[in-house]
Structures are given as C-alpha cells and as structure tokens.
Amino acid sequence: MAAPSTPHTAHPPRPDDGPRDHLPWWSVLAGIVSGIVLLAVSGALSLVFSSSSSPLVAVGSAFVDIVPGSLKDLVIGLFGTRDKLVLGISMLVVYAVLTGAAGLLGARRPVLGALILVALGAFAGITVGARAQNTAADLIPTLLGTAVAVPSLLALLRVARASPARVTTAPPSAPPRRAVILGSGVLAAILAVGAQTVAGSREMARRAAQFVLPSPAHRARRIPEDAQIDLAGMPPYLTPNDDFYRIDTALAVPRVDPTSWQLRIGGMVDHELTLDLGQLLAEPMTETHVTLTCVSNTVGGDLAGNATWLGVPVRRLLERAGVQDGADMVLSRSIDGFTASTPLEALTDDRDALIAVGMNGNPLPPEHGYPVRMVVPGLYGYVSATKWLTEMMVTRFADDTAYWTSRGWSDRGPIKTASRIDVPRARARLERDGEGAVVLGGTAWAQHRGITGVQVRIDDGAWKDARLGAEVSTDTWTQWALRWPDAEPGEHTATVRAIDSTGEVQTAEQADPAPNGASGWHSVDFTVT
Ligand SMILES: Nc1nc2c(c(=O)[nH]1)N[C@H]1C(S)=C(S)[C@@H](COP(=O)(O)O)O[C@H]1N2
Ligand SMILES: [Mo]
C-alpha cells in the first residue's frame, strides 16, 4: 500500500518504508485535535449567541430530553450537577472516538476524514437547530466551528503524514517546524477560547449581581429565632442560595438577557399580556418564605430547600388578563423549552404563588432561574417552579401536557407530607451528655397544609412527640428535636413520621418517586456512646 507522498519525496516509499506504526496514531491525534478545534471555536462563539447554540450543550440536552420518563428516578442525577458531568464526559469520549476515526480514515483518504467531520458538524447543527429556544443565528457557531475544523484536519493530516522517514529530501527541520507552528496555533486557539469562556461567565455573574431588587409592598413574616433548632448538624432554617438544591434539564444554564426578556401571558384569556422586566419590577412585590421540594426526592433525601422569595403574585396578572371559563391549567414555559402544567386553582387561590425575581434578598442566581421564575407553595417543582420563565398559557389539562407529565409523571403534584432525620447522620455516633441524654433533630414539611406534629421512635419503642421549632407558615418546613433522656449505649435505629394540619399521619407505605413523589418513613441507624 503506497503511503501518500509529499511534494518533497524524491522516491515513492516502499511498502515497508518508514515507521508505519506511528502513522495511524498521529492521524488519530490529528482527528481528535481538529474535533477539539470544532468544539472550541463553536463554544467560544456560543458566548456571543446563546448557551444552547453550543453543539455540546445542544446534543447533550437532546439526549436528556430523549431519555424516557420512566427512567427519571434513575437519571435524577442527570439533573444534579454530578451526572451532568458524567454525561458530558461520556459524550466527549464518544466524540473523541468519532473524530479519531476521522483522522485514521483521513490518513489514507483526507476527503473521507473531512466528510466525517462535516457529518459531525451537520448532526450538531441539526440538534442545535431543533432546540426550542434557538433561532437560525444560533447555527453560526457550529457552522464556523466546522468551517475552521475541516481545514485544520487536512493540515494536521499533512503534518502527520510528513514523518521524517518519508521526507527524505526535505530540509530535516521542515516537518517538526510545521508541526510546532500548527500545534501552537491550535493550542493558542484553545487557550483563547478557555479565557473567553471564563471571562464570559464572569460577565454573566457580574450582570446578575447588578440587578437591583425593588422593596416589597408586602413583607414576609420575620422568621422567629426558635424556628431554628439549636443543635449541631441541623440545616439552616433558610437555605443559602449557594447550598440550594438544583434540579433541571438544562445542561448549560440558560443565559437570559434581562434587557430583552419578556413574559407573555396568553391562551384562554380575554386580553393577552406582555411584560418586560422593567414593567414586572414596577408591580407591587410580595415577599414570602416557601419551601421548594423536588418530586424526585427520596425518603430522607435533601432535594428540598427553603428560601425567602420576592415576586409578583401570579393571581394578579391572571386577573388582569381575564381567565376564561373552562380553563383549569397554566402551562408555563422556560426559555429553553421546559414546560410545567400548574393547576389553575393553585395560582388563583389565596396562596403566595409568585412570578419571582428575588431569592433570599438577591436576584435569582443564574442556575435558579435568573431573571424570573415561578414559585408555587404546595406543589412539586416539576409542575410549578419553571425557571427562566418566558410564557404562561392558560389552557386545560385535557388539551396540553408538560415536559414531565408527557413522560409519565402525574398531572397534579401536591407535595406529600414528609419528615427527615438530620441528626444523627446514618451510622454516626451520638455522645451522651452529662445527664445521659442524646438529642435527635430533623426537618418535616407538608407545604400549604403545615406540620402540626412530629413523632420519633427509637428501635421498637413507643412513638414520642418531638419538640417543634416555631412554625413560620404552612408553606415552609418545620424543624424538630427529640431529647432521649436515658439513652442506652449501643446501636439503635430511629424512625420519624410527621402529622400535617389535616390530622393525617405520614404514611409508612413506601413508594418510589415516580409518578407522584416518594413516601415512607425515614430511619437512621446510629450508635450511642
Ligand atoms: N426551566 C426549567 N425549570 C425548572 C426545571 C427544569 O428542568 N427547567 N425543573 C423543575 C424542577 S423538577 C424542580 S424540582 C425545580 C427546582 O428548582 P431549583 O433548581 O431552583 O431548586 O425547578 C423546576 N423548574
Ligand atoms: Mo423536581
């Protein structure tokens, strides 16, 4: 098999000429590097367009959307940060294999290598184009990335082929010099892109921080000090924004431009409304404490957080729009195409359902929906808490479904009464105090009904009433503590259950998160010393 000759080759190399083993590896590397060029160039340009115009983000998001709904409790991690990382790494591995193959095949037939790269670019382009929030302009990063990557591949393949053994008559330094020049060009491009990415995200954070919140017309109740149980290891009563759990299908946090943001309210209404951010911020603001919970939370899990939210009551804007008879649902839509179907009555009764702009005294952090999201007390996030909100359509459950409800999750998402042991942690040790007692503590919630009691059982003993921290509102969680006066040293199991204001005792019946939330009692094994 004749290797491709360079212009400098005086004699065609013989089949066994040169270190053939090296040739494919350099070509594979050439393919991978040009693949990186594609991602780097398009990734950098996506800073100018939108996060969803990045091919990596678009392909990953498409994958997330295709995963069947029945897998949601398995892929719950997908929505937590770590499994997003796992998805990203798996995608990069597949991509490295494909671009490596482009290099390998390109070693023999450069056109074939180039075609594979073009095909990858086209696939990415189609995926980018299919994202709900993208416009034709969002294709530009992928197009330009591919346009730069293909000549890079051809150039790198030439370098890979120009191994010293073959270039017999060329000045000996020519191939290395070319390689150095090309290599450093690629490296410089990657570094430039990296720097841009960091600068871009800093700029984003800076802009978010500049947002000035209006002061509330209706202030939230001050949180009494004894809402917080004074016990080491208890979570803070209000969850700091940085520690607030994050669940969404967004691989890259959508970058919403506050200056062009608009909220449309339409569907079964008498008058459609459109508000920009200035108009929304000019509305009288309500401040309220609400505990948010994810339907994917498992018994004892931590996909729940409590914050002080600031926003405009949904009720007021719906009144202004004039909801028509027969409607029973509002389909809210995020800039990235995520939708939630919220029962109309939860948005029009007297609860503090908000179109929120503030979280714990700050503008919403980007990952929690900047600039505007929904917060509805009493409902799981998947049917109510749309982040990066852009649209609310008044409609009927009979006519429309939302992101998760079209994947098998329940239409109605009332939060189940739940309780959790935070102290001690599983398999931890509790040391007896001077009087031989230990203290257990935890959190209970039944949003919009409220917690009226928490009971704890040690081993097979009787249920004992825990002391409750102050109740701030029925929409927030309540902390509890139980002192066990004559704690016996040794291994024990504690179990907790809550009672809500309807008098209902939290069910012992175990259920998985799908389709409408986990149930069962939380137990913790621990040792008294
Ligand atoms: N745009 C968008 N909004 C969303 C989601 C999403 O995937 N996309 N997930 C929902 C779910 S399932 C939950 S539990 C809450 C979580 O809000 P948080 O991340 O601020 O805690 O957001 C809701 N809002
Ligand atoms: Mo969720």
Coordinates of C-alpha atoms and ligand atoms in Angstrom, one line a residue:
M1 CA 0.0 0.0 0.0
A2 CA 1.6 3.2 -1.1
A3 CA 1.6 5.9 1.5
P4 CA 0.6 9.3 0.3
S5 CA 3.7 11.1 -0.8
T6 CA 4.7 14.7 0.0
P7 CA 5.9 17.1 -2.6
H8 CA 9.4 16.6 -1.2
T9 CA 9.5 12.8 -1.6
A10 CA 12.0 12.1 -4.2
H11 CA 11.3 8.4 -4.5
P12 CA 7.9 6.8 -3.7
P13 CA 8.4 5.0 -0.4
R14 CA 8.5 1.2 -0.5
P15 CA 5.6 -0.6 1.3
D16 CA 7.8 -1.4 4.3
D17 CA 9.4 2.0 4.3
G18 CA 9.3 4.1 7.5
P19 CA 7.8 3.7 10.9
R20 CA 4.3 2.8 9.8
D21 CA 3.2 2.1 13.4
H22 CA 3.5 5.8 14.1
L23 CA 1.5 7.0 11.2
P24 CA -2.0 6.0 12.4
W25 CA -1.6 7.4 15.9
W26 CA -0.5 10.7 14.6
S27 CA -3.5 10.7 12.3
V28 CA -5.9 9.7 15.1
L29 CA -4.5 12.6 17.1
A30 CA -4.9 14.9 14.2
G31 CA -8.6 13.9 14.1
I32 CA -9.1 14.4 17.8
V33 CA -7.3 17.8 17.8
S34 CA -9.5 19.1 14.9
G35 CA -12.5 17.8 16.8
I36 CA -11.4 19.9 19.7
V37 CA -11.0 22.9 17.3
L38 CA -14.6 22.4 16.3
L39 CA -15.8 22.4 19.9
A40 CA -13.5 25.2 20.9
V41 CA -14.4 27.6 18.1
S42 CA -18.2 26.9 18.3
G43 CA -18.1 27.0 22.2
A44 CA -16.4 30.4 22.1
L45 CA -18.8 31.8 19.6
S46 CA -21.8 30.4 21.5
L47 CA -20.8 33.0 24.2
V48 CA -22.0 35.6 21.7
F49 CA -25.1 33.8 20.7
S50 CA -26.7 31.6 23.4
S51 CA -25.6 28.7 25.7
S52 CA -27.8 26.4 23.7
S53 CA -26.1 27.3 20.5
S54 CA -23.0 25.3 21.7
P55 CA -23.1 21.9 19.9
L56 CA -22.0 20.1 23.0
V57 CA -24.9 21.6 25.0
A58 CA -27.4 21.1 22.3
V59 CA -26.5 17.4 21.7
G60 CA -26.4 16.7 25.5
S61 CA -29.8 18.4 26.0
A62 CA -31.3 16.4 23.2
F63 CA -30.1 13.3 24.9
V64 CA -31.6 14.3 28.2
D65 CA -34.9 15.0 26.5
I66 CA -35.0 11.6 24.8
V67 CA -34.3 9.6 28.0
P68 CA -37.7 8.0 28.8
G69 CA -39.7 9.5 31.6
S70 CA -39.8 6.2 33.5
L71 CA -36.1 6.5 33.9
K72 CA -36.4 9.8 35.7
D73 CA -35.7 8.5 39.2
L74 CA -32.7 6.7 37.8
V75 CA -31.5 9.7 35.9
I76 CA -32.4 12.1 38.7
G77 CA -28.6 12.5 39.0
L78 CA -28.7 13.8 35.4
F79 CA -30.3 16.8 36.8
G80 CA -28.0 17.1 39.7
T81 CA -24.6 18.5 38.9
R82 CA -22.5 15.3 39.1
D83 CA -24.4 13.3 36.5
K84 CA -24.4 16.3 34.1
L85 CA -20.6 15.9 34.4
V86 CA -20.8 12.2 33.7
L87 CA -23.0 12.8 30.7
G88 CA -20.5 15.5 29.4
I89 CA -17.5 13.2 29.8
S90 CA -19.3 10.2 28.1
M91 CA -20.2 12.5 25.2
L92 CA -16.6 13.7 24.9
V93 CA -15.3 10.1 24.9
V94 CA -17.7 9.1 22.1
Y95 CA -16.7 12.3 20.2
A96 CA -13.0 11.5 20.6
V97 CA -13.6 8.1 19.1
L98 CA -15.5 9.5 16.2
T99 CA -13.0 12.3 15.4
G100 CA -10.1 9.9 16.0
A101 CA -11.7 7.7 13.3
A102 CA -12.0 10.7 11.0
G103 CA -8.2 11.1 11.5
L104 CA -7.5 7.5 11.0
L105 CA -9.5 7.2 7.8
G106 CA -8.3 10.6 6.7
A107 CA -4.7 9.3 6.8
R108 CA -5.5 7.3 3.7
R109 CA -8.2 9.5 2.2
P110 CA -8.2 13.0 3.6
V111 CA -11.6 13.7 1.9
L112 CA -13.2 10.9 3.9
G113 CA -11.8 12.3 7.1
A114 CA -13.1 15.7 6.2
L115 CA -16.5 14.3 5.3
I116 CA -16.8 12.6 8.7
L117 CA -16.1 15.9 10.4
V118 CA -18.6 17.7 8.2
A119 CA -21.2 15.0 9.1
L120 CA -20.5 15.5 12.8
G121 CA -20.9 19.3 12.3
A122 CA -24.1 18.7 10.4
F123 CA -25.5 16.4 13.1
A124 CA -24.6 19.0 15.7
G125 CA -26.2 21.7 13.6
I126 CA -29.5 19.8 13.2
T127 CA -29.6 19.3 17.0
V128 CA -28.8 23.0 17.7
G129 CA -31.5 24.0 15.2
A130 CA -34.0 21.7 16.9
R131 CA -33.7 23.3 20.3
A132 CA -36.8 25.2 21.2
Q133 CA -35.1 28.5 22.1
N134 CA -32.7 28.6 19.2
T135 CA -33.0 30.7 16.0
A136 CA -31.2 30.4 12.7
A137 CA -28.4 32.7 14.1
D138 CA -27.7 30.1 16.7
L139 CA -26.4 27.8 13.9
I140 CA -23.5 30.2 13.3
P141 CA -21.1 28.9 16.0
T142 CA -21.5 25.3 14.7
L143 CA -21.1 26.3 11.1
L144 CA -18.0 28.4 11.7
G145 CA -16.6 25.8 14.1
T146 CA -16.9 23.1 11.4
A147 CA -15.5 25.5 8.8
V148 CA -12.4 26.0 10.8
A149 CA -12.1 22.4 12.0
V150 CA -12.1 20.8 8.5
P151 CA -9.0 22.7 7.1
S152 CA -7.3 22.1 10.5
L153 CA -7.9 18.4 10.0
L154 CA -6.5 18.5 6.5
A155 CA -3.4 20.5 7.6
L156 CA -2.8 18.3 10.6
L157 CA -3.1 15.2 8.5
R158 CA -0.4 16.5 6.2
V159 CA 1.8 17.0 9.2
A160 CA 1.0 13.5 10.5
R161 CA 2.0 12.1 7.1
A162 CA 5.2 14.0 6.9
S163 CA 7.1 11.7 9.2
P164 CA 10.8 12.3 8.9
A165 CA 11.4 8.8 7.5
R166 CA 9.4 9.7 4.4
V167 CA 10.5 13.2 3.8
T168 CA 13.9 12.2 2.5
T169 CA 14.8 15.2 0.6
A170 CA 13.1 17.9 2.6
P171 CA 15.2 20.0 4.9
P172 CA 15.2 17.9 8.0
S173 CA 13.7 20.5 10.2
A174 CA 10.7 21.2 8.0
P175 CA 8.1 18.7 9.4
P176 CA 8.8 19.5 13.0
R177 CA 8.7 23.2 12.4
R178 CA 5.3 22.8 10.6
A179 CA 4.1 20.6 13.4
V180 CA 5.2 23.1 16.0
I181 CA 3.6 26.0 14.2
L182 CA 0.3 24.2 13.7
G183 CA 0.3 22.7 17.1
S184 CA 0.9 26.0 18.8
G185 CA -1.8 27.6 16.7
V186 CA -4.3 25.1 17.9
L187 CA -3.0 25.4 21.5
A188 CA -3.3 29.2 21.3
A189 CA -6.9 28.9 19.9
I190 CA -7.8 26.6 22.8
L191 CA -6.3 28.9 25.4
A192 CA -8.0 31.9 23.9
V193 CA -11.3 30.1 24.0
G194 CA -10.8 29.0 27.6
A195 CA -10.0 32.5 28.6
Q196 CA -13.1 33.8 26.8
T197 CA -15.3 31.2 28.5
V198 CA -14.1 32.3 31.9
A199 CA -14.5 35.9 31.0
G200 CA -18.0 35.2 29.7
S201 CA -19.2 33.5 32.8
R202 CA -17.7 36.2 35.0
E203 CA -19.5 38.9 32.9
M204 CA -22.7 36.9 33.4
A205 CA -22.3 36.7 37.2
R206 CA -21.4 40.4 37.2
R207 CA -24.6 41.4 35.3
A208 CA -26.7 39.2 37.5
A209 CA -25.3 40.9 40.6
Q210 CA -26.1 44.3 39.2
F211 CA -29.8 43.7 39.1
V212 CA -31.5 45.8 41.8
L213 CA -34.4 44.3 43.6
P214 CA -37.4 46.5 44.4
S215 CA -38.5 46.6 48.0
P216 CA -41.6 44.5 48.9
A217 CA -45.0 46.0 49.2
H218 CA -45.9 43.0 51.4
R219 CA -43.1 41.9 53.6
A220 CA -42.7 38.3 54.7
R221 CA -43.1 37.5 58.3
R222 CA -39.9 37.8 60.2
I223 CA -38.5 34.4 61.0
P224 CA -38.6 33.8 64.8
E225 CA -35.3 32.7 66.2
D226 CA -36.7 29.5 67.5
A227 CA -37.7 28.3 64.0
Q228 CA -34.1 27.1 64.0
I229 CA -33.5 24.2 66.3
D230 CA -30.2 24.8 68.1
L231 CA -28.4 21.5 67.5
A232 CA -25.1 20.9 65.8
G233 CA -25.7 19.3 62.4
M234 CA -29.1 20.8 61.7
P235 CA -29.5 22.5 58.3
P236 CA -30.1 26.3 58.5
Y237 CA -33.7 27.2 58.5
L238 CA -33.3 29.4 55.4
T239 CA -31.1 27.6 52.8
P240 CA -28.4 29.9 51.4
N241 CA -28.6 30.3 47.6
D242 CA -25.3 28.6 47.1
D243 CA -26.5 25.5 49.0
F244 CA -29.9 25.4 47.5
Y245 CA -30.5 22.1 45.6
R246 CA -30.6 22.5 41.8
I247 CA -32.7 20.3 39.6
D248 CA -33.3 21.0 35.9
T249 CA -32.9 19.5 32.4
A250 CA -30.5 22.3 31.4
L251 CA -27.0 21.1 30.6
A252 CA -25.8 24.7 30.4
V253 CA -27.5 27.3 32.5
P254 CA -29.6 29.4 30.0
R255 CA -28.2 33.0 29.7
V256 CA -31.2 35.2 29.7
D257 CA -30.6 38.8 28.7
P258 CA -32.6 40.9 31.2
T259 CA -32.9 43.8 28.7
S260 CA -34.7 41.8 26.1
W261 CA -36.6 39.4 28.4
Q262 CA -40.4 39.3 28.1
L263 CA -43.2 37.4 29.8
R264 CA -46.2 36.6 27.6
I265 CA -49.5 35.6 29.2
G266 CA -51.9 34.2 26.7
G267 CA -54.1 31.2 25.9
M268 CA -57.6 31.2 27.3
V269 CA -57.6 34.8 28.4
D270 CA -59.6 37.9 27.5
H271 CA -56.5 40.1 27.0
E272 CA -53.1 38.8 26.2
L273 CA -50.4 40.5 28.3
T274 CA -46.7 41.1 27.6
L275 CA -44.4 42.4 30.3
D276 CA -40.8 43.3 30.1
L277 CA -38.6 43.2 33.2
G278 CA -39.0 46.9 33.9
Q279 CA -42.8 46.5 33.9
L280 CA -42.6 43.4 36.1
L281 CA -40.4 45.1 38.6
A282 CA -42.7 48.1 38.8
E283 CA -45.5 45.9 40.1
P284 CA -46.1 45.8 43.9
M285 CA -43.9 43.0 45.1
T286 CA -44.8 40.3 47.6
E287 CA -42.1 38.7 49.8
T288 CA -42.8 35.2 51.2
H289 CA -41.0 32.2 52.6
V290 CA -41.6 29.0 50.6
T291 CA -40.0 25.5 50.9
L292 CA -39.4 24.1 47.4
T293 CA -39.3 20.3 47.0
C294 CA -38.5 18.0 44.1
V295 CA -40.7 15.1 43.3
S296 CA -37.5 13.0 42.8
N297 CA -36.5 13.4 46.4
T298 CA -36.2 10.0 48.0
V299 CA -37.2 9.3 51.6
G300 CA -34.6 11.1 53.8
G301 CA -33.2 13.0 50.8
D302 CA -32.1 16.6 50.5
L303 CA -33.8 17.8 47.3
A304 CA -35.7 20.4 49.4
G305 CA -34.8 23.9 50.2
N306 CA -36.3 26.9 52.0
A307 CA -35.9 30.5 50.8
T308 CA -37.4 33.9 51.0
W309 CA -38.8 34.8 47.6
L310 CA -39.7 38.1 46.2
G311 CA -42.1 38.5 43.3
V312 CA -45.4 39.4 41.7
P313 CA -48.5 37.3 42.7
V314 CA -49.4 35.2 39.7
R315 CA -53.1 35.7 40.7
R316 CA -52.9 39.5 40.0
L317 CA -51.6 39.1 36.5
L318 CA -54.1 36.4 35.7
E319 CA -56.9 38.6 36.9
R320 CA -55.7 41.4 34.6
A321 CA -55.5 39.0 31.7
G322 CA -59.0 37.7 32.5
V323 CA -59.1 33.9 32.6
Q324 CA -61.9 32.4 30.5
D325 CA -64.3 29.8 31.7
G326 CA -63.3 26.2 31.2
A327 CA -59.6 26.7 31.8
D328 CA -58.1 24.6 34.6
M329 CA -54.3 24.8 34.0
V330 CA -51.5 27.2 33.2
L331 CA -48.7 25.9 31.0
S332 CA -45.6 27.8 31.9
R333 CA -42.6 27.7 29.5
S334 CA -38.9 28.3 30.1
I335 CA -36.6 30.0 27.6
D336 CA -35.1 26.5 27.0
G337 CA -38.4 24.9 26.1
F338 CA -39.1 23.2 29.5
T339 CA -42.7 23.4 30.4
A340 CA -44.8 22.9 33.6
S341 CA -48.5 22.4 33.9
T342 CA -49.9 24.0 37.1
P343 CA -53.5 23.6 38.3
L344 CA -55.2 26.9 37.8
E345 CA -56.6 26.9 41.3
A346 CA -53.2 26.9 42.9
L347 CA -52.4 30.1 41.0
T348 CA -55.6 31.9 41.7
D349 CA -56.4 30.9 45.4
D350 CA -55.0 33.0 48.2
R351 CA -51.6 31.3 48.5
D352 CA -48.5 33.2 47.5
A353 CA -47.9 31.8 44.1
L354 CA -45.2 34.1 42.7
I355 CA -43.6 35.2 39.5
A356 CA -40.3 35.6 41.4
V357 CA -37.3 37.8 40.8
G358 CA -35.6 37.6 44.2
M359 CA -34.2 34.7 46.3
N360 CA -33.0 35.4 49.9
G361 CA -32.6 39.1 49.2
N362 CA -30.7 38.7 45.9
P363 CA -31.7 38.5 42.3
L364 CA -32.2 34.8 41.3
P365 CA -28.9 33.2 40.8
P366 CA -28.5 32.1 37.1
E367 CA -28.9 28.4 38.0
H368 CA -32.1 29.1 39.9
G369 CA -33.9 30.9 37.0
Y370 CA -32.4 34.4 36.5
P371 CA -34.1 36.7 35.8
V372 CA -37.6 35.4 36.5
R373 CA -39.1 32.1 37.7
M374 CA -42.3 30.7 39.2
V375 CA -42.7 29.6 42.8
V376 CA -45.9 27.9 43.9
P377 CA -46.3 26.8 47.6
G378 CA -47.6 23.2 48.0
L379 CA -46.6 21.8 44.6
Y380 CA -43.6 19.9 43.5
G381 CA -41.2 21.8 41.3
Y382 CA -41.9 19.9 38.1
V383 CA -45.5 21.1 37.9
S384 CA -44.9 24.7 39.2
A385 CA -41.4 26.1 39.6
T386 CA -40.5 27.0 36.0
K387 CA -37.1 28.8 35.9
W388 CA -36.0 31.2 33.1
L389 CA -39.8 31.8 32.7
T390 CA -40.9 33.4 29.4
E391 CA -44.5 32.4 28.8
M392 CA -47.7 31.4 30.7
M393 CA -50.5 29.9 28.6
V394 CA -53.9 29.5 30.2
T395 CA -55.3 26.2 29.0
R396 CA -56.8 22.9 30.0
F397 CA -55.3 19.6 31.3
A398 CA -57.4 17.9 28.6
D399 CA -55.6 19.9 25.9
D400 CA -52.0 20.1 26.9
T401 CA -49.2 18.3 28.7
A402 CA -45.9 19.5 30.0
Y403 CA -42.3 18.3 30.0
W404 CA -42.5 15.7 32.8
T405 CA -46.3 15.0 32.6
S406 CA -45.8 13.9 28.9
R407 CA -43.1 11.5 30.3
G408 CA -45.4 9.6 32.7
W409 CA -45.4 11.8 35.8
S410 CA -48.6 12.8 37.4
D411 CA -50.7 15.8 36.3
R412 CA -51.2 17.1 39.8
G413 CA -48.2 17.4 42.0
P414 CA -49.2 18.1 45.6
I415 CA -46.3 17.6 47.9
K416 CA -46.6 14.6 50.2
T417 CA -46.2 15.0 54.0
A418 CA -42.6 14.2 54.7
S419 CA -40.1 14.1 57.6
R420 CA -36.4 13.5 57.8
I421 CA -33.8 12.9 60.5
D422 CA -30.8 15.2 60.0
V423 CA -29.1 14.5 63.4
P424 CA -27.6 11.9 63.7
R425 CA -26.5 11.1 60.2
A426 CA -26.7 7.4 59.2
R427 CA -24.2 5.3 61.2
A428 CA -22.9 8.3 63.2
R429 CA -22.2 8.3 66.9
L430 CA -24.0 10.4 69.4
E431 CA -22.3 11.0 72.7
R432 CA -24.4 11.2 75.9
D433 CA -24.4 14.5 77.7
G434 CA -23.8 14.9 81.4
E435 CA -27.3 13.6 82.2
G436 CA -27.0 10.6 79.9
A437 CA -29.2 12.0 77.2
V438 CA -28.8 12.4 73.5
V439 CA -30.7 14.8 71.2
L440 CA -32.0 13.9 67.7
G441 CA -33.2 16.5 65.2
G442 CA -34.6 16.9 61.8
T443 CA -37.0 18.6 59.3
A444 CA -40.6 18.0 58.3
W445 CA -42.7 19.5 55.6
A446 CA -46.3 19.4 54.2
Q447 CA -46.4 22.6 52.2
H448 CA -49.6 24.6 52.2
R449 CA -51.1 22.3 54.9
G450 CA -48.4 22.8 57.6
I451 CA -46.9 20.5 60.1
T452 CA -48.7 20.1 63.4
G453 CA -46.7 17.2 64.9
V454 CA -43.6 15.0 64.6
Q455 CA -43.1 11.7 66.3
V456 CA -39.9 9.7 66.7
R457 CA -39.5 6.1 67.6
I458 CA -36.3 4.6 68.9
D459 CA -35.9 0.9 68.0
D460 CA -39.2 -0.8 68.7
G461 CA -40.2 1.7 71.4
A462 CA -43.3 3.8 71.6
W463 CA -43.7 6.9 69.4
K464 CA -42.7 10.0 71.2
D465 CA -43.7 13.6 70.4
A466 CA -40.8 15.7 69.2
R467 CA -40.5 19.4 70.2
L468 CA -41.3 21.5 67.1
G469 CA -39.4 24.7 66.2
A470 CA -41.6 27.7 65.5
E471 CA -43.9 27.3 62.5
V472 CA -43.2 30.2 60.1
S473 CA -46.1 29.4 57.7
T474 CA -47.9 26.4 56.4
D475 CA -45.7 26.8 53.2
T476 CA -42.4 26.3 54.9
W477 CA -40.7 23.4 56.6
T478 CA -40.6 22.9 60.4
Q479 CA -37.6 21.7 62.4
W480 CA -38.0 19.3 65.2
A481 CA -35.9 17.9 68.1
L482 CA -36.3 14.9 70.4
R483 CA -34.4 14.5 73.6
W484 CA -33.8 10.9 74.6
P485 CA -33.2 11.2 78.4
D486 CA -31.7 7.8 79.3
A487 CA -30.0 6.8 76.1
E488 CA -28.6 3.3 76.3
P489 CA -25.1 3.0 74.9
G490 CA -25.1 0.7 71.8
E491 CA -26.6 0.5 68.3
H492 CA -30.0 1.9 67.7
T493 CA -32.5 2.8 64.9
A494 CA -34.5 6.0 65.0
T495 CA -37.6 6.4 62.8
V496 CA -39.6 9.6 62.2
R497 CA -43.1 10.5 61.0
A498 CA -44.9 13.8 60.7
I499 CA -48.5 14.8 61.1
D500 CA -50.0 17.6 59.0
S501 CA -52.8 20.0 59.8
T502 CA -55.4 17.8 58.2
G503 CA -54.6 15.4 61.0
E504 CA -53.2 12.9 58.6
V505 CA -50.2 10.9 59.8
Q506 CA -47.4 10.5 57.3
T507 CA -47.9 7.1 55.6
A508 CA -45.5 4.3 56.2
E509 CA -46.2 2.9 52.8
Q510 CA -43.1 3.0 50.7
A511 CA -43.4 4.5 47.2
D512 CA -40.8 5.4 44.6
P513 CA -40.5 9.0 43.4
A514 CA -42.3 8.1 40.1
P515 CA -45.0 9.1 39.3
N516 CA -46.0 11.5 42.1
G517 CA -43.4 11.5 44.9
A518 CA -41.7 9.1 47.3
S519 CA -43.4 8.1 50.6
G520 CA -42.4 6.0 53.6
W521 CA -40.8 6.7 57.0
H522 CA -37.1 7.8 57.3
S523 CA -35.0 5.6 59.6
V524 CA -31.4 6.1 60.7
D525 CA -29.0 3.6 62.3
F526 CA -26.7 5.2 64.9
T527 CA -24.6 4.4 67.9
V528 CA -24.8 5.9 71.4
T529 CA -21.5 6.2 73.2
Ligands
LIG1 N1 -36.6 25.7 33.1 C1 -36.7 24.7 34.0 N2 -37.4 25.0 35.1 C2 -37.5 24.0 36.1 C3 -37.0 22.7 35.8 C4 -36.3 22.5 34.6 O1 -35.8 21.4 34.3 N3 -36.2 23.5 33.7 N4 -37.1 21.8 36.8 C5 -38.1 21.9 37.8 C6 -37.9 21.0 38.9 S1 -38.2 19.3 38.6 C7 -37.6 21.5 40.2 S2 -37.7 20.4 41.5 C8 -37.3 22.9 40.4 C9 -36.0 23.0 41.2 O2 -35.7 24.4 41.3 P1 -34.2 24.7 41.9 O3 -33.3 24.1 40.9 O4 -34.2 26.2 41.9 O5 -34.1 24.1 43.2 O6 -37.3 23.6 39.2 C10 -38.2 23.3 38.3 N5 -38.1 24.3 37.2
MO2 MO -38.1 18.3 40.5

